């Protein structure tokens, strides 16, 4: 008889399971992410025994008219920036994953949310597996006074946590972090793929069964054997990632999955002495302190969810010293930048292959909207010719392979954001301009372009 297998290999990035080790994960194509874990007596990871929420066997099919929806199912977090990313507040019985690098501010944000919720009369339980009660108190002292029904529990054993939740019956539970939680009947160590999945399965049952909103903190891990939050993405209702550079003070909360609202919404916060503060007009914030009259810097407009954000695109083009020109893209897609440079080379006859090029979205933001294409192209040309672009101009438009400038969505909203921030002119796709209603025309000069050449000609100061 074949010996039963006692270990298996899991990808700590995406959770792919395999019976043998592999250098590259076949599912997410990451290298060196397979780790060996014991697979003792347990269910298959990620499989929940009975799906809670009334879906157990015996439930009858119903018509949608018979299902009632309560408006008050949504609880506001006290932060508009966070509510919007969640899809207008917290949904009772939902499971929310908050991922991000260690030290980015996940615990701080959630503690502040707990304070707001408790202040508004909700019953909240904050479970920490990472910090002692003293450490939490020190953090709480920094963010201000905490009142109301907010209780703390330092525990990592999920069976005990489940008991505590059933006894306390809170409305909202925070679990900080999922990588520290464990179940005794799973043989692998806390933080392993199977533990993290199994723990999330338990929390899912608690959330759906008791109608409690559960927030799970997940650290994004670069090395080691600790499973990353991506392993859980498919199990939870909502996935939020906290991004930003540690050195910069602002933080962006991005919704990448949401069963209760639109994805790709972002919320902007600033890390201050007293915790995180909301940034309500991010465009103004992101553009503050930018160099005016410098070549290679242009202002672009990207739609993040329902909100237009103005940001600065910078390019530096310099003569190459080696046979192979260097290219880098920070905050945007490297391949896209290469493609745009090829368009410039082929369609506009700039000898880009003789130049190194560095493209950067200022402030450590990550933006991949195709509407940035035209701004990247104009930043490159501006740097190449060393001609500054009018600092009061915003630029957006998608660029195709034959150098044509294609329409982008929600052009009107982008233009009105520019008007709001006092911009004087806007370079946009002609197609989008044609579709726009004549509302903004008086407030801002709109230059429609249908190909890259026309846009580049507009840069020439003598033509403006
Ligand atoms: P933290 O919430 O502990 O990060 P995470 O839970 O994501 O690991 O954030 C800690 C960082 O935030 C730390 O570098 C200190 C900083 N911080 C402030 O700048 N101001 C504050 O009021 C607080 C509470 C933290
Ligand atoms: Mg923390």
Coordinates of C-alpha atoms and ligand atoms in Angstrom, one line a residue:
X1 CA 0.0 0.0 0.0
X2 CA 1.3 3.5 -0.9
X3 CA 2.4 5.6 2.1
X4 CA 0.0 8.5 2.6
X5 CA 1.6 11.8 1.8
X6 CA 2.3 14.0 4.8
X7 CA 3.7 17.1 3.2
X8 CA 2.8 19.1 0.1
X9 CA 4.3 22.2 -1.6
X10 CA 2.4 25.4 -1.7
X11 CA 3.1 28.7 -3.5
X12 CA 3.2 31.3 -0.8
X13 CA 2.2 34.0 -3.3
X14 CA -1.0 32.5 -4.7
X15 CA -1.5 29.3 -2.8
X16 CA -1.0 26.8 -5.7
X17 CA -0.6 23.3 -4.3
X18 CA 1.7 20.7 -5.8
X19 CA 3.0 17.3 -4.7
X20 CA 6.6 18.2 -5.8
X21 CA 8.8 21.2 -5.5
X22 CA 9.0 23.5 -8.5
X23 CA 11.3 26.5 -9.1
X24 CA 8.5 28.5 -10.7
X25 CA 4.9 28.5 -9.7
X26 CA 2.8 27.4 -12.7
X27 CA -0.2 29.4 -11.5
X28 CA 1.3 32.9 -10.8
X29 CA 4.7 32.5 -12.5
X30 CA 6.6 33.7 -9.5
X31 CA 10.0 32.2 -8.9
X32 CA 11.1 30.5 -5.6
X33 CA 7.8 30.7 -3.9
X34 CA 7.1 27.0 -3.3
X35 CA 7.4 26.0 0.3
X36 CA 6.9 22.6 1.9
X37 CA 4.2 22.2 4.5
X38 CA 2.8 19.3 6.4
X39 CA -0.7 18.4 5.4
X40 CA -1.8 16.5 8.5
X41 CA -5.4 15.5 9.2
X42 CA -7.4 18.3 7.7
X43 CA -9.8 19.3 4.9
X44 CA -8.5 20.5 1.6
X45 CA -7.3 24.1 2.2
X46 CA -9.7 26.8 1.4
X47 CA -12.7 24.5 1.4
X48 CA -15.4 25.4 3.8
X49 CA -17.4 22.6 5.2
X50 CA -20.8 24.1 5.2
X51 CA -21.3 27.4 3.5
X52 CA -22.9 29.7 6.0
X53 CA -25.6 32.3 5.4
X54 CA -28.5 30.0 4.9
X55 CA -27.0 28.0 2.0
X56 CA -26.8 24.8 4.0
X57 CA -28.6 21.8 2.5
X58 CA -32.3 22.1 3.1
X59 CA -32.5 25.7 1.9
X60 CA -35.1 26.3 -0.7
X61 CA -34.6 28.2 -3.9
X62 CA -36.3 31.7 -3.7
X63 CA -37.1 34.5 -6.0
X64 CA -35.2 37.7 -5.8
X65 CA -38.3 39.7 -4.9
X66 CA -38.5 37.6 -1.7
X67 CA -35.1 38.7 -0.6
X68 CA -35.2 41.9 1.5
X69 CA -32.4 44.4 1.5
X70 CA -31.8 46.7 4.4
X71 CA -30.3 50.0 3.8
X72 CA -28.9 50.1 7.3
X73 CA -26.8 47.1 6.6
X74 CA -24.1 49.5 5.7
X75 CA -22.1 51.0 8.6
X76 CA -20.0 54.1 8.0
X77 CA -16.4 53.9 9.1
X78 CA -16.2 57.6 9.8
X79 CA -13.8 58.1 6.9
X80 CA -15.3 59.0 3.6
X81 CA -12.1 57.9 1.9
X82 CA -12.5 54.4 3.3
X83 CA -16.2 54.2 2.9
X84 CA -15.9 54.9 -0.8
X85 CA -13.3 52.1 -1.3
X86 CA -15.5 49.7 0.6
X87 CA -18.5 50.6 -1.6
X88 CA -20.3 53.0 0.8
X89 CA -19.5 51.7 4.2
X90 CA -19.0 48.3 5.9
X91 CA -21.5 45.6 5.0
X92 CA -22.6 43.4 8.0
X93 CA -21.4 39.9 7.6
X94 CA -18.7 40.7 5.1
X95 CA -15.1 39.6 5.2
X96 CA -12.6 42.3 4.3
X97 CA -8.9 41.7 3.7
X98 CA -6.6 44.7 4.3
X99 CA -3.2 43.9 2.8
X100 CA 0.0 45.9 2.7
X101 CA 3.7 46.0 3.5
X102 CA 4.7 45.8 7.1
X103 CA 4.7 49.2 8.7
X104 CA 2.6 50.9 6.1
X105 CA -0.1 51.7 8.6
X106 CA -2.7 48.9 8.5
X107 CA -3.0 48.6 12.3
X108 CA -3.1 52.3 12.7
X109 CA -5.9 52.7 10.1
X110 CA -8.0 49.9 11.6
X111 CA -7.5 51.2 15.2
X112 CA -8.7 54.6 14.1
X113 CA -11.7 53.0 12.4
X114 CA -12.5 51.1 15.6
X115 CA -12.3 54.3 17.5
X116 CA -14.8 55.9 15.1
X117 CA -17.1 52.9 15.2
X118 CA -17.1 52.6 19.0
X119 CA -17.6 56.4 19.2
X120 CA -20.7 56.0 17.0
X121 CA -22.1 53.3 19.4
X122 CA -21.0 50.1 17.6
X123 CA -19.6 47.2 19.5
X124 CA -16.1 46.4 18.3
X125 CA -13.6 43.7 19.1
X126 CA -9.9 44.2 18.1
X127 CA -7.9 40.9 18.1
X128 CA -4.2 41.4 17.9
X129 CA -1.8 38.5 17.5
X130 CA 1.2 40.9 17.0
X131 CA 1.1 43.5 19.7
X132 CA 0.7 43.4 23.4
X133 CA -2.1 45.4 25.1
X134 CA 0.5 47.9 26.2
X135 CA 1.7 48.5 22.7
X136 CA -1.9 49.0 21.5
X137 CA -2.5 51.4 24.3
X138 CA 0.5 53.4 23.3
X139 CA -0.7 53.6 19.7
X140 CA -4.2 54.5 20.9
X141 CA -2.8 57.3 22.9
X142 CA -1.2 58.8 19.8
X143 CA -4.5 58.7 17.8
X144 CA -6.6 60.4 20.5
X145 CA -9.2 59.3 23.0
X146 CA -11.0 56.0 22.6
X147 CA -14.5 55.7 24.1
X148 CA -17.4 53.3 23.8
X149 CA -17.7 49.6 23.4
X150 CA -14.2 48.8 22.0
X151 CA -12.5 45.8 23.5
X152 CA -9.1 44.3 22.8
X153 CA -7.9 40.7 22.9
X154 CA -4.4 39.5 22.4
X155 CA -4.7 35.9 21.2
X156 CA -3.6 33.8 18.3
X157 CA -5.5 30.6 18.8
X158 CA -8.5 30.7 16.6
X159 CA -10.6 28.3 18.6
X160 CA -10.3 30.6 21.6
X161 CA -10.9 33.6 19.4
X162 CA -14.1 32.0 18.1
X163 CA -15.3 31.4 21.6
X164 CA -14.5 35.0 22.5
X165 CA -16.4 36.3 19.5
X166 CA -19.4 34.2 20.3
X167 CA -19.4 35.4 23.9
X168 CA -18.9 39.1 23.1
X169 CA -21.2 39.2 20.0
X170 CA -19.6 42.3 18.5
X171 CA -20.7 44.0 15.3
X172 CA -17.3 44.4 13.9
X173 CA -14.1 42.3 14.5
X174 CA -10.6 43.1 13.5
X175 CA -8.0 40.3 13.2
X176 CA -4.5 41.7 13.1
X177 CA -2.8 39.8 11.4
X178 CA -4.0 36.6 9.7
X179 CA -0.4 35.4 9.5
X180 CA -0.2 35.1 13.3
X181 CA -3.4 33.0 13.7
X182 CA -3.5 29.3 13.9
X183 CA -5.8 26.3 14.4
X184 CA -4.6 23.5 16.6
X185 CA -5.8 20.7 14.3
X186 CA -3.8 22.0 11.3
X187 CA -0.3 20.6 11.6
X188 CA 1.7 23.4 9.8
X189 CA 3.1 26.5 11.5
X190 CA 1.2 29.8 11.8
X191 CA 1.7 31.9 8.7
X192 CA 1.8 28.8 6.4
X193 CA -0.5 28.6 3.4
X194 CA -2.7 26.0 5.0
X195 CA -3.0 27.7 8.3
X196 CA -3.7 31.1 6.8
X197 CA -6.4 29.6 4.6
X198 CA -7.9 27.4 7.3
X199 CA -8.0 30.4 9.6
X200 CA -9.7 32.6 7.0
X201 CA -12.2 29.8 6.5
X202 CA -13.1 29.9 10.2
X203 CA -13.4 33.7 10.1
X204 CA -15.6 33.4 7.0
X205 CA -18.0 31.1 8.9
X206 CA -18.1 33.5 11.8
X207 CA -18.7 36.5 9.5
X208 CA -21.5 34.8 7.5
X209 CA -23.0 32.8 10.3
X210 CA -23.2 35.6 12.9
X211 CA -23.5 38.5 10.6
X212 CA -20.4 40.2 11.9
X213 CA -18.2 42.3 9.7
X214 CA -14.6 40.9 9.9
X215 CA -11.5 42.8 8.8
X216 CA -8.4 40.7 8.3
X217 CA -5.0 42.2 8.2
X218 CA -2.5 40.5 5.9
X219 CA 1.1 41.5 5.5
X220 CA 2.6 41.4 2.1
X221 CA 5.8 39.4 2.5
X222 CA 8.8 39.5 0.3
X223 CA 10.8 36.6 1.6
X224 CA 10.6 33.8 4.1
X225 CA 7.9 31.1 4.2
X226 CA 5.0 33.3 5.3
X227 CA 2.1 33.2 3.0
X228 CA 1.1 36.5 1.4
X229 CA -2.5 37.9 1.4
X230 CA -2.9 37.0 -2.3
X231 CA -3.5 33.4 -1.1
X232 CA -6.8 34.6 0.4
X233 CA -8.0 36.9 -2.2
X234 CA -10.5 34.5 -3.7
X235 CA -12.0 33.6 -0.3
X236 CA -12.9 37.1 1.0
X237 CA -15.6 39.5 -0.1
X238 CA -13.4 42.6 -0.4
X239 CA -9.7 43.1 -0.8
X240 CA -8.0 46.4 0.0
X241 CA -4.4 47.1 -0.4
X242 CA -2.6 49.8 1.4
X243 CA 0.2 51.3 -0.8
X244 CA 2.7 54.1 -0.6
X245 CA 6.3 54.7 0.0
X246 CA 7.4 54.5 3.6
X247 CA 9.5 57.6 3.1
X248 CA 6.5 59.6 1.7
X249 CA 3.8 60.5 4.1
X250 CA 0.7 59.7 2.1
X251 CA -0.9 56.3 1.8
X252 CA -3.2 55.0 -0.8
X253 CA -5.9 52.4 -0.1
X254 CA -6.9 50.6 -3.2
X255 CA -9.9 48.3 -3.6
X256 CA -8.8 45.4 -5.9
X257 CA -11.9 43.2 -5.3
X258 CA -15.3 44.1 -3.9
X259 CA -18.4 42.1 -3.9
X260 CA -20.3 45.1 -2.6
X261 CA -19.1 47.9 -4.8
X262 CA -16.9 49.0 -7.7
X263 CA -13.2 48.1 -7.6
X264 CA -10.3 50.3 -8.4
X265 CA -11.6 53.0 -6.1
X266 CA -8.8 54.6 -4.1
X267 CA -8.8 56.4 -0.8
X268 CA -5.9 58.7 0.1
X269 CA -4.6 59.2 3.6
X270 CA -1.6 61.0 5.1
X271 CA 0.4 59.6 8.0
X272 CA 0.8 62.3 10.6
X273 CA 2.0 62.5 14.2
X274 CA -1.5 61.6 15.4
X275 CA -2.2 58.7 13.0
X276 CA -3.7 58.8 9.6
X277 CA -5.6 61.8 8.2
X278 CA -7.9 61.8 5.2
X279 CA -6.7 63.6 2.1
X280 CA -9.9 64.9 0.4
X281 CA -8.4 66.5 -2.6
X282 CA -5.6 64.2 -3.6
X283 CA -4.9 66.0 -6.9
X284 CA -3.9 69.2 -5.2
X285 CA -1.9 67.2 -2.7
X286 CA 0.0 65.2 -5.3
X287 CA 0.8 68.2 -7.4
X288 CA 2.1 70.4 -4.6
X289 CA 5.7 71.2 -4.8
X290 CA 6.2 70.1 -8.4
X291 CA 8.9 71.8 -10.4
X292 CA 7.3 74.3 -12.8
X293 CA 9.1 75.2 -16.0
X294 CA 11.2 72.0 -15.9
X295 CA 11.4 70.0 -19.1
X296 CA 10.1 66.4 -19.0
X297 CA 7.5 67.1 -16.4
X298 CA 3.8 67.1 -17.4
X299 CA 0.5 66.8 -15.5
X300 CA -1.7 63.9 -16.5
X301 CA -5.1 62.8 -15.4
X302 CA -5.9 59.2 -14.4
X303 CA -9.4 57.9 -13.4
X304 CA -9.2 55.9 -10.2
X305 CA -12.5 54.2 -9.9
X306 CA -15.0 57.1 -10.1
X307 CA -12.5 59.8 -9.2
X308 CA -10.2 61.7 -11.5
X309 CA -6.7 62.2 -10.0
X310 CA -4.2 64.6 -11.4
X311 CA -0.6 63.5 -11.2
X312 CA 2.8 64.4 -12.5
X313 CA 4.5 62.3 -15.1
X314 CA 8.3 62.8 -15.3
X315 CA 10.7 61.7 -18.0
X316 CA 14.4 62.1 -18.3
X317 CA 15.9 61.3 -21.7
X318 CA 19.7 61.4 -22.0
X319 CA 22.3 60.3 -24.5
X320 CA 23.2 56.7 -24.0
X321 CA 26.8 55.7 -23.2
X322 CA 26.5 52.1 -24.1
X323 CA 25.2 50.1 -27.0
X324 CA 22.1 49.2 -25.2
X325 CA 19.9 52.1 -24.1
X326 CA 18.7 51.9 -20.5
X327 CA 15.0 52.3 -19.8
X328 CA 13.2 52.3 -16.5
X329 CA 9.6 52.9 -15.5
X330 CA 8.7 53.7 -11.9
X331 CA 5.1 53.6 -11.0
X332 CA 3.9 52.6 -14.4
X333 CA 4.1 49.6 -16.8
X334 CA 7.6 49.1 -18.2
X335 CA 6.5 47.4 -21.3
X336 CA 4.0 50.2 -22.1
X337 CA 6.8 52.7 -21.8
X338 CA 8.9 50.7 -24.3
X339 CA 6.0 50.5 -26.6
X340 CA 5.4 54.2 -26.5
X341 CA 9.1 54.8 -27.2
X342 CA 8.8 52.5 -30.2
X343 CA 5.8 54.6 -31.4
X344 CA 7.9 57.8 -31.1
X345 CA 10.8 56.1 -33.0
X346 CA 8.7 54.7 -35.9
X347 CA 5.9 57.3 -36.3
X348 CA 7.6 60.5 -35.3
X349 CA 11.2 59.6 -36.3
X350 CA 12.9 60.4 -33.1
X351 CA 16.0 58.3 -32.6
X352 CA 15.0 57.0 -29.2
X353 CA 17.4 54.1 -29.5
X354 CA 20.3 56.6 -29.0
X355 CA 18.9 57.7 -25.7
X356 CA 18.4 56.3 -22.2
X357 CA 15.0 57.1 -20.8
X358 CA 13.6 57.1 -17.3
X359 CA 9.9 57.5 -16.7
X360 CA 8.5 58.2 -13.3
X361 CA 5.1 58.8 -11.8
X362 CA 6.0 61.4 -9.1
X363 CA 5.4 60.5 -5.5
X364 CA 5.6 56.7 -5.7
X365 CA 2.1 56.2 -7.1
X366 CA 1.3 53.2 -9.2
X367 CA -0.9 54.1 -12.2
X368 CA -1.5 51.9 -15.2
X369 CA -4.3 53.6 -17.0
X370 CA -3.9 53.8 -20.8
X371 CA -5.0 57.4 -20.6
X372 CA -1.5 58.2 -19.3
X373 CA 0.0 57.3 -22.7
X374 CA -0.1 60.7 -24.2
X375 CA 1.3 62.3 -21.1
X376 CA 4.2 59.9 -21.1
X377 CA 4.9 60.5 -24.7
X378 CA 4.9 64.3 -24.3
X379 CA 7.1 64.1 -21.2
X380 CA 9.6 62.1 -23.2
X381 CA 9.6 64.5 -26.1
X382 CA 9.8 67.5 -23.7
X383 CA 12.8 66.0 -22.0
X384 CA 14.4 65.0 -25.3
X385 CA 14.1 68.5 -26.8
X386 CA 14.6 70.2 -23.4
X387 CA 11.5 72.3 -23.9
X388 CA 9.3 72.6 -20.8
X389 CA 5.5 72.0 -21.2
X390 CA 3.2 74.7 -19.9
X391 CA 2.8 73.8 -16.3
X392 CA -0.9 74.8 -16.4
X393 CA -1.7 72.2 -19.0
X394 CA -3.1 68.8 -18.4
X395 CA -2.7 65.9 -20.8
X396 CA -4.6 62.7 -21.3
X397 CA -5.2 60.2 -24.1
X398 CA -4.5 56.6 -25.1
X399 CA -1.9 56.1 -27.8
X400 CA -2.2 53.3 -30.4
X401 CA 0.5 51.6 -32.3
X402 CA 0.1 53.7 -35.4
X403 CA 0.6 56.8 -33.3
X404 CA -3.1 57.7 -33.2
X405 CA -4.6 59.2 -30.1
X406 CA -7.6 57.3 -29.0
X407 CA -10.6 58.2 -26.9
X408 CA -10.6 57.7 -23.1
X409 CA -13.5 57.3 -20.8
X410 CA -15.0 60.1 -18.7
X411 CA -13.2 62.9 -20.5
X412 CA -15.6 65.4 -19.0
X413 CA -14.9 64.5 -15.5
X414 CA -11.2 64.7 -16.1
X415 CA -11.5 68.2 -17.6
X416 CA -13.7 69.4 -14.7
X417 CA -11.1 68.2 -12.2
X418 CA -8.5 70.3 -14.2
X419 CA -10.8 73.3 -14.1
X420 CA -11.3 72.9 -10.4
X421 CA -7.6 73.0 -9.8
X422 CA -7.1 76.1 -12.0
X423 CA -5.5 74.6 -15.1
X424 CA -5.6 76.8 -18.2
X425 CA -5.5 74.2 -21.0
X426 CA -5.9 70.6 -21.7
X427 CA -4.6 68.4 -24.5
X428 CA -7.0 65.5 -25.1
X429 CA -8.1 63.1 -27.8
X430 CA -10.1 64.8 -30.6
X431 CA -12.6 62.0 -30.4
X432 CA -13.3 62.7 -26.8
X433 CA -13.5 66.4 -27.4
X434 CA -16.1 65.9 -30.1
X435 CA -18.2 63.8 -27.7
X436 CA -18.0 66.3 -24.9
X437 CA -20.9 68.7 -24.3
X438 CA -19.9 72.3 -24.6
X439 CA -19.8 73.1 -20.9
X440 CA -16.2 73.6 -19.9
X441 CA -15.2 75.4 -23.0
X442 CA -15.1 78.9 -21.5
X443 CA -13.2 77.9 -18.4
X444 CA -10.3 76.0 -20.0
X445 CA -8.7 75.9 -23.5
X446 CA -9.2 72.4 -25.0
X447 CA -6.9 71.2 -27.6
X448 CA -8.1 68.0 -29.4
X449 CA -5.5 65.9 -31.1
X450 CA -5.9 62.9 -33.2
X451 CA -2.3 61.7 -33.4
X452 CA 0.9 62.0 -31.5
X453 CA 2.5 64.4 -34.0
X454 CA -0.3 67.0 -33.5
X455 CA 0.2 66.7 -29.8
X456 CA 4.0 67.2 -30.1
X457 CA 3.4 70.3 -32.3
X458 CA 1.3 71.8 -29.6
X459 CA 4.3 71.7 -27.3
X460 CA 6.2 74.2 -29.4
X461 CA 5.8 77.4 -27.5
X462 CA 5.6 79.5 -30.6
X463 CA 2.4 77.8 -31.6
X464 CA 0.5 78.5 -28.3
Ligands
LIG1 P1 1.4 50.3 11.6 O1 0.0 50.7 11.7 O2 2.0 49.7 12.9 O3 1.8 49.4 10.4 P2 1.3 47.9 10.0 O4 0.2 47.5 11.0 O5 0.8 48.1 8.6 O6 2.5 47.1 10.1 O7 2.2 51.6 11.3 C1 3.3 51.9 11.9 C2 4.0 53.1 11.3 O8 3.2 54.3 11.3 C3 5.2 53.4 12.0 O9 6.3 53.5 11.1 C4 5.0 54.6 12.8 C5 3.9 55.3 12.0 N1 2.9 56.1 12.8 C6 2.9 57.5 12.7 O10 3.7 58.1 11.9 N2 2.0 58.2 13.4 C7 1.1 57.6 14.2 O11 0.3 58.3 14.9 C8 1.2 56.2 14.4 C9 0.2 55.4 15.3 C10 2.1 55.5 13.6
LIG2 MG1 0.4 46.1 12.5

